[in-house]
Amino acid sequence: MEFLQDSIPMVSLAAAAAALYARMSSSLLRPGLPRLVALLPLSPFLVVAPLAFSSFAIIRAIAAFFLAWLCAFKLALLAAGRGPLDPSLPALTFLFTALLPVKLRRARGGSGAAVSTKASKPVLSLASCAVKVAVIAVILRVYHFNSRLHLYARLALYGIHIYCFLDLFFPCIAAAAGALGMETEPQFDRPYLASSLRDFWGRRWNLMVSAILRPSVYDPVRARAGNPAGVLASFLVSGLMHEGMVYYLSLRRPNGGMTAFFLLHGVCCVAEAWCARRWAARGWPSPPRAVATLLVVLFVAATSFWLFFPPLCKDGVEEKLLEEWAAVAAFFLPSSSTPAK
């Protein structure tokens, strides 16, 4: 834990310095090749920095998501004069936007760099927060009996845990931004109510990733090769980045399962859109919302059990993550002990 205490300030300060350099250089250089040349040297740092957390896989993966994925893509868009970053943003706003998974609301009628600072309803609902904290606490207790659970029961718990953790963690970051006067957009919108795969991935699940992939991958590919190619390219890039996240978690070479998972969902989204158009052209009524939602949840769960979770459950990765969550539980729930294996 001493190493973590040293690494978090070190990596945070280095990342802040890199972001401020990006802001300064972008303010002096026009979008295009000059900016790209100035920002490109930051790429190795963004890739290597998460590895400073060599002893704690969860922190390492979170840092990789923030820096090696989101921040790297944001800087690439900044080099092209696109995306959420703009050198005219205030320094603190630029830092939050570059280094954290937040998307600031743009002020209506303002310039491209203008961001909304008016007060809005809290992004962090206390009731929702309490429910998710309770669910995570229960799951951490159940992990004590992990070896007695059926494989699919364990994977279902992991899926619920991931959602509750992310939908608690991201709003906390957004609340911190709100306390500093920045209005942010939500990252999740009840994905368990999605009525289609396109609804799930495009409007409900981890919307920060969608907001980054849209201008960096989907829009350029769609402009050249059409909408289906843009969708498939976005899911392919997402799959490759998830392979990277698996590496940061395990420090082992990924096996392609994440890429297969996201490509499958990309193909299904394209097929779903095609079927929806044909369905509507024939004047057939849409299936009941409850039925559509159930089918989406079942499909996401089944394909996750098949392709998404196996890379996280081999080579000791599952045991390592359980040990780390046991340490978290022991810190917040003193009566907790190491989960059964």
Coordinates of C-alpha atoms in Angstrom, one line a residue:
M1 CA 0.0 0.0 0.0
E2 CA 3.0 2.3 0.5
F3 CA 3.8 1.9 -3.2
L4 CA 0.3 3.0 -4.1
Q5 CA 0.4 6.0 -1.8
D6 CA 3.6 7.1 -3.6
S7 CA 2.3 6.2 -7.1
I8 CA -1.1 7.9 -7.1
P9 CA 0.4 11.4 -6.4
M10 CA 3.3 10.7 -8.8
V11 CA 1.1 9.6 -11.7
S12 CA -1.5 12.3 -11.0
L13 CA 1.1 15.1 -11.1
A14 CA 2.8 13.7 -14.2
A15 CA -0.6 13.3 -16.0
A16 CA -1.6 16.8 -15.0
A17 CA 1.7 18.2 -16.4
A18 CA 1.2 16.3 -19.6
A19 CA -2.3 17.7 -20.0
L20 CA -1.2 21.2 -19.3
Y21 CA 1.6 20.8 -21.9
A22 CA -1.1 19.6 -24.4
R23 CA -3.2 22.6 -23.6
M24 CA -0.3 25.0 -24.0
S25 CA 1.1 23.5 -27.2
S26 CA -2.4 23.3 -28.8
S27 CA -3.0 27.0 -28.0
L28 CA 0.2 27.8 -30.0
L29 CA -0.2 25.4 -32.9
R30 CA -3.0 25.0 -35.5
P31 CA -4.9 21.7 -35.8
G32 CA -3.3 19.1 -38.0
L33 CA 0.2 18.0 -38.4
P34 CA 1.9 20.7 -36.2
R35 CA -0.4 19.8 -33.2
L36 CA 0.0 16.0 -33.9
V37 CA 3.8 16.3 -33.8
A38 CA 3.7 18.2 -30.6
L39 CA 1.2 15.9 -28.9
L40 CA 2.6 12.5 -30.2
P41 CA 5.4 12.3 -27.6
L42 CA 2.7 12.1 -24.8
S43 CA 1.5 8.7 -26.1
P44 CA 4.3 6.6 -24.6
F45 CA 3.7 8.2 -21.2
L46 CA -0.1 7.6 -21.3
V47 CA 0.6 3.9 -22.2
V48 CA 3.3 3.3 -19.5
A49 CA 1.9 5.5 -16.6
P50 CA -0.7 3.0 -15.4
L51 CA 2.0 0.3 -15.0
A52 CA 3.3 2.3 -12.1
F53 CA 0.6 0.6 -10.1
S54 CA 2.3 -2.8 -10.4
S55 CA 0.9 -4.3 -7.2
F56 CA -2.8 -3.4 -7.5
A57 CA -4.6 -4.5 -10.7
I58 CA -7.8 -2.6 -10.2
I59 CA -6.1 0.7 -9.8
R60 CA -3.9 -0.1 -12.8
A61 CA -6.9 -0.9 -15.0
I62 CA -8.7 2.3 -13.9
A63 CA -5.6 4.4 -14.7
A64 CA -5.3 2.6 -18.0
F65 CA -8.9 3.4 -18.9
F66 CA -8.5 7.0 -18.0
L67 CA -5.0 7.6 -19.6
A68 CA -4.1 4.9 -22.2
W69 CA -7.6 4.9 -23.7
L70 CA -9.8 8.0 -23.1
C71 CA -7.0 10.6 -22.7
A72 CA -5.1 9.3 -25.7
F73 CA -8.2 9.4 -27.9
K74 CA -9.1 12.9 -26.6
L75 CA -5.6 14.2 -27.4
A76 CA -5.8 12.6 -30.9
L77 CA -9.0 14.4 -31.5
L78 CA -7.5 17.6 -30.1
A79 CA -4.7 17.3 -32.7
A80 CA -7.4 17.3 -35.4
G81 CA -9.2 20.2 -33.8
R82 CA -12.2 18.0 -32.8
G83 CA -13.5 16.3 -29.7
P84 CA -14.2 17.6 -26.1
L85 CA -10.8 19.3 -25.6
D86 CA -10.1 22.9 -26.6
P87 CA -7.1 24.9 -25.6
S88 CA -9.4 27.9 -24.8
L89 CA -10.9 26.0 -21.9
P90 CA -9.9 27.1 -18.4
A91 CA -6.9 25.1 -17.1
L92 CA -8.9 23.2 -14.4
T93 CA -11.7 22.4 -16.9
F94 CA -9.2 21.2 -19.4
L95 CA -7.6 18.9 -16.8
F96 CA -10.9 17.4 -15.7
T97 CA -11.9 16.8 -19.3
A98 CA -8.6 15.4 -20.4
L99 CA -7.8 13.1 -17.5
L100 CA -11.2 11.9 -16.2
P101 CA -14.2 10.2 -17.8
V102 CA -16.4 13.2 -17.9
K103 CA -18.2 15.0 -20.7
L104 CA -19.0 18.6 -20.1
R105 CA -22.3 20.0 -21.2
R106 CA -21.8 22.7 -23.9
A107 CA -23.5 26.1 -23.2
R108 CA -26.4 26.6 -25.6
G109 CA -25.8 29.2 -28.2
G110 CA -22.2 29.5 -27.1
S111 CA -18.9 28.9 -28.9
G112 CA -17.5 25.5 -29.5
A113 CA -15.3 25.8 -26.3
A114 CA -18.0 27.2 -24.1
V115 CA -19.2 24.9 -21.3
S116 CA -22.2 25.1 -19.2
T117 CA -21.7 26.2 -15.6
K118 CA -25.2 26.7 -14.5
A119 CA -26.5 24.7 -11.6
S120 CA -28.4 21.5 -12.4
K121 CA -30.0 18.7 -10.6
P122 CA -27.4 16.6 -8.8
V123 CA -25.9 13.9 -11.0
L124 CA -25.4 11.7 -7.9
S125 CA -28.7 10.6 -6.5
L126 CA -28.3 9.7 -2.8
A127 CA -30.9 6.9 -3.1
S128 CA -29.2 5.4 -6.2
C129 CA -25.8 5.7 -4.5
A130 CA -27.1 4.0 -1.3
V131 CA -28.6 1.2 -3.3
K132 CA -25.4 0.6 -5.3
V133 CA -23.3 0.7 -2.1
A134 CA -25.6 -1.8 -0.5
V135 CA -25.5 -4.1 -3.5
I136 CA -21.7 -4.0 -3.7
A137 CA -21.4 -4.7 0.0
V138 CA -23.7 -7.7 -0.3
I139 CA -21.7 -9.0 -3.3
L140 CA -18.4 -8.6 -1.4
R141 CA -19.9 -10.7 1.4
V142 CA -21.1 -13.3 -1.1
Y143 CA -17.5 -13.6 -2.6
H144 CA -16.6 -15.4 0.6
F145 CA -18.5 -18.4 -0.8
N146 CA -17.3 -18.0 -4.3
S147 CA -16.0 -21.5 -4.6
R148 CA -19.5 -22.9 -3.8
L149 CA -21.2 -20.9 -6.5
H150 CA -22.1 -22.1 -10.0
L151 CA -19.9 -20.6 -12.7
Y152 CA -22.8 -18.6 -14.2
A153 CA -23.9 -17.3 -10.8
R154 CA -20.3 -16.0 -10.3
L155 CA -20.2 -14.4 -13.7
A156 CA -23.6 -12.8 -13.0
L157 CA -22.3 -11.4 -9.8
Y158 CA -19.3 -10.0 -11.5
G159 CA -21.5 -8.3 -14.1
I160 CA -23.7 -6.7 -11.5
H161 CA -20.6 -5.7 -9.5
I162 CA -19.0 -4.0 -12.6
Y163 CA -22.1 -2.0 -13.4
C164 CA -22.7 -0.9 -9.8
F165 CA -19.1 0.1 -9.3
L166 CA -18.9 2.1 -12.5
D167 CA -22.3 3.7 -12.0
L168 CA -21.2 4.7 -8.5
F169 CA -17.6 5.8 -9.3
F170 CA -18.3 7.9 -12.4
P171 CA -21.1 10.0 -10.8
C172 CA -18.7 10.6 -7.9
I173 CA -16.2 12.1 -10.4
A174 CA -19.0 14.1 -12.0
A175 CA -20.1 15.3 -8.6
A176 CA -16.6 16.6 -7.9
A177 CA -16.7 18.4 -11.2
G178 CA -20.1 19.9 -10.3
A179 CA -18.7 21.1 -7.0
L180 CA -16.1 23.0 -9.1
G181 CA -18.8 24.6 -11.2
M182 CA -18.7 22.3 -14.2
E183 CA -21.9 20.6 -15.5
T184 CA -21.4 17.1 -16.8
E185 CA -23.5 14.6 -18.8
P186 CA -24.4 11.2 -17.2
Q187 CA -22.3 8.2 -18.1
F188 CA -25.0 5.5 -17.6
D189 CA -28.7 5.6 -18.2
R190 CA -30.3 2.5 -16.7
P191 CA -28.8 0.0 -19.2
Y192 CA -31.0 -2.8 -17.8
L193 CA -33.9 -1.0 -19.5
A194 CA -32.4 -1.0 -23.0
S195 CA -35.0 -2.0 -25.7
S196 CA -32.3 -2.9 -28.3
L197 CA -28.6 -3.5 -28.6
R198 CA -28.3 -0.1 -30.3
D199 CA -30.1 1.5 -27.4
F200 CA -27.8 -0.3 -24.9
W201 CA -24.5 0.6 -26.5
G202 CA -25.4 4.0 -28.0
R203 CA -27.6 5.6 -25.4
R204 CA -27.3 3.8 -22.0
W205 CA -23.9 2.0 -21.4
N206 CA -20.7 3.9 -20.7
L207 CA -21.6 6.9 -22.7
M208 CA -18.1 8.5 -22.4
V209 CA -16.7 5.8 -24.6
S210 CA -19.5 6.3 -27.1
A211 CA -18.8 10.0 -27.1
I212 CA -15.1 9.4 -27.9
L213 CA -15.5 6.6 -30.5
R214 CA -18.2 8.6 -32.4
P215 CA -15.9 11.4 -33.6
S216 CA -12.7 9.5 -33.7
V217 CA -13.8 6.3 -35.4
Y218 CA -17.5 6.1 -36.4
D219 CA -17.9 9.5 -38.1
P220 CA -14.7 9.2 -40.3
V221 CA -15.4 5.6 -41.3
R222 CA -19.1 6.3 -42.0
A223 CA -18.2 9.2 -44.2
R224 CA -16.1 7.0 -46.4
A225 CA -17.7 3.5 -46.2
G226 CA -21.2 4.0 -44.8
N227 CA -23.0 3.5 -41.6
P228 CA -22.5 -0.3 -41.1
A229 CA -18.8 0.0 -41.6
G230 CA -18.7 2.8 -39.1
V231 CA -20.5 0.7 -36.5
L232 CA -18.2 -2.3 -37.1
A233 CA -15.1 -0.2 -36.9
S234 CA -16.2 1.4 -33.6
F235 CA -16.9 -2.0 -32.1
L236 CA -13.6 -3.3 -33.4
V237 CA -11.7 -0.5 -31.8
S238 CA -13.6 -0.9 -28.6
G239 CA -12.7 -4.6 -28.6
L240 CA -9.0 -3.9 -29.2
M241 CA -9.0 -1.3 -26.3
H242 CA -10.7 -3.8 -24.0
E243 CA -7.9 -6.3 -24.9
G244 CA -5.6 -3.6 -23.7
M245 CA -7.5 -3.3 -20.5
V246 CA -7.2 -7.1 -20.0
Y247 CA -3.5 -6.8 -20.4
Y248 CA -3.3 -4.0 -17.7
L249 CA -5.4 -6.2 -15.4
S250 CA -3.4 -9.4 -15.9
L251 CA -0.1 -8.2 -17.3
R252 CA -0.5 -11.1 -19.7
R253 CA -1.1 -11.3 -23.4
P254 CA -4.9 -11.2 -24.2
N255 CA -6.4 -14.0 -26.2
G256 CA -8.8 -12.0 -28.4
G257 CA -12.0 -12.8 -26.5
M258 CA -12.8 -9.2 -26.0
T259 CA -12.4 -8.4 -29.6
A260 CA -14.7 -11.3 -30.6
F261 CA -17.3 -10.1 -28.0
F262 CA -17.4 -6.5 -29.4
L263 CA -17.3 -7.6 -33.0
L264 CA -20.2 -9.9 -32.4
H265 CA -22.2 -7.1 -30.9
G266 CA -21.2 -4.8 -33.7
V267 CA -22.5 -7.3 -36.3
C268 CA -25.7 -7.8 -34.3
C269 CA -26.3 -4.1 -34.1
V270 CA -25.9 -3.8 -37.9
A271 CA -28.3 -6.7 -38.4
E272 CA -30.7 -5.3 -35.8
A273 CA -30.9 -2.0 -37.6
W274 CA -31.5 -3.7 -40.9
C275 CA -34.2 -5.9 -39.4
A276 CA -35.8 -2.9 -37.7
R277 CA -36.0 -1.1 -41.1
R278 CA -37.6 -4.1 -42.8
W279 CA -40.0 -4.6 -39.9
A280 CA -41.1 -1.0 -40.0
A281 CA -41.4 -1.0 -43.8
R282 CA -43.9 -3.9 -43.6
G283 CA -46.0 -2.1 -41.0
W284 CA -45.5 -4.8 -38.4
P285 CA -46.0 -3.6 -34.7
S286 CA -42.9 -3.4 -32.5
P287 CA -42.5 -6.1 -29.9
P288 CA -43.6 -5.2 -26.4
R289 CA -41.0 -3.1 -24.6
A290 CA -40.7 -5.7 -21.8
V291 CA -40.1 -8.5 -24.2
A292 CA -37.4 -6.5 -26.1
T293 CA -35.7 -5.5 -22.9
L294 CA -35.6 -9.1 -21.7
L295 CA -34.1 -10.3 -24.9
V296 CA -31.4 -7.6 -24.8
V297 CA -30.5 -8.5 -21.2
L298 CA -30.4 -12.2 -22.0
F299 CA -28.3 -11.7 -25.1
V300 CA -25.8 -9.4 -23.4
A301 CA -25.5 -11.8 -20.4
A302 CA -25.1 -14.9 -22.6
T303 CA -22.5 -13.4 -24.8
S304 CA -20.7 -11.9 -21.8
F305 CA -20.5 -15.3 -20.1
W306 CA -19.2 -16.8 -23.4
L307 CA -16.7 -14.2 -24.5
F308 CA -16.3 -11.2 -22.1
F309 CA -15.6 -12.8 -18.8
P310 CA -13.4 -15.8 -19.7
P311 CA -10.3 -13.6 -20.2
L312 CA -10.8 -12.2 -16.7
C313 CA -11.2 -15.7 -15.1
K314 CA -8.0 -17.4 -16.2
D315 CA -4.3 -17.3 -15.4
G316 CA -5.0 -16.3 -11.8
V317 CA -6.7 -13.0 -12.8
E318 CA -10.0 -13.9 -11.1
E319 CA -8.2 -14.9 -7.9
K320 CA -6.1 -11.7 -7.9
L321 CA -9.1 -9.5 -8.4
L322 CA -11.0 -11.3 -5.6
E323 CA -8.1 -10.8 -3.3
E324 CA -8.1 -7.1 -4.1
W325 CA -11.8 -6.7 -3.5
A326 CA -11.4 -8.6 -0.3
A327 CA -8.9 -6.0 0.8
V328 CA -11.4 -3.3 -0.1
A329 CA -14.1 -5.1 1.9
A330 CA -11.8 -5.5 4.9
F331 CA -11.1 -1.8 4.8
F332 CA -14.7 -0.7 4.7
L333 CA -16.3 -3.8 6.3
P334 CA -13.9 -4.8 9.1
S335 CA -15.6 -8.1 9.8
S336 CA -14.8 -9.3 6.2
S337 CA -12.1 -11.8 5.5
T338 CA -10.4 -13.3 2.4
P339 CA -13.0 -14.9 0.1
A340 CA -13.0 -18.6 -0.3
K341 CA -11.2 -20.0 -3.3

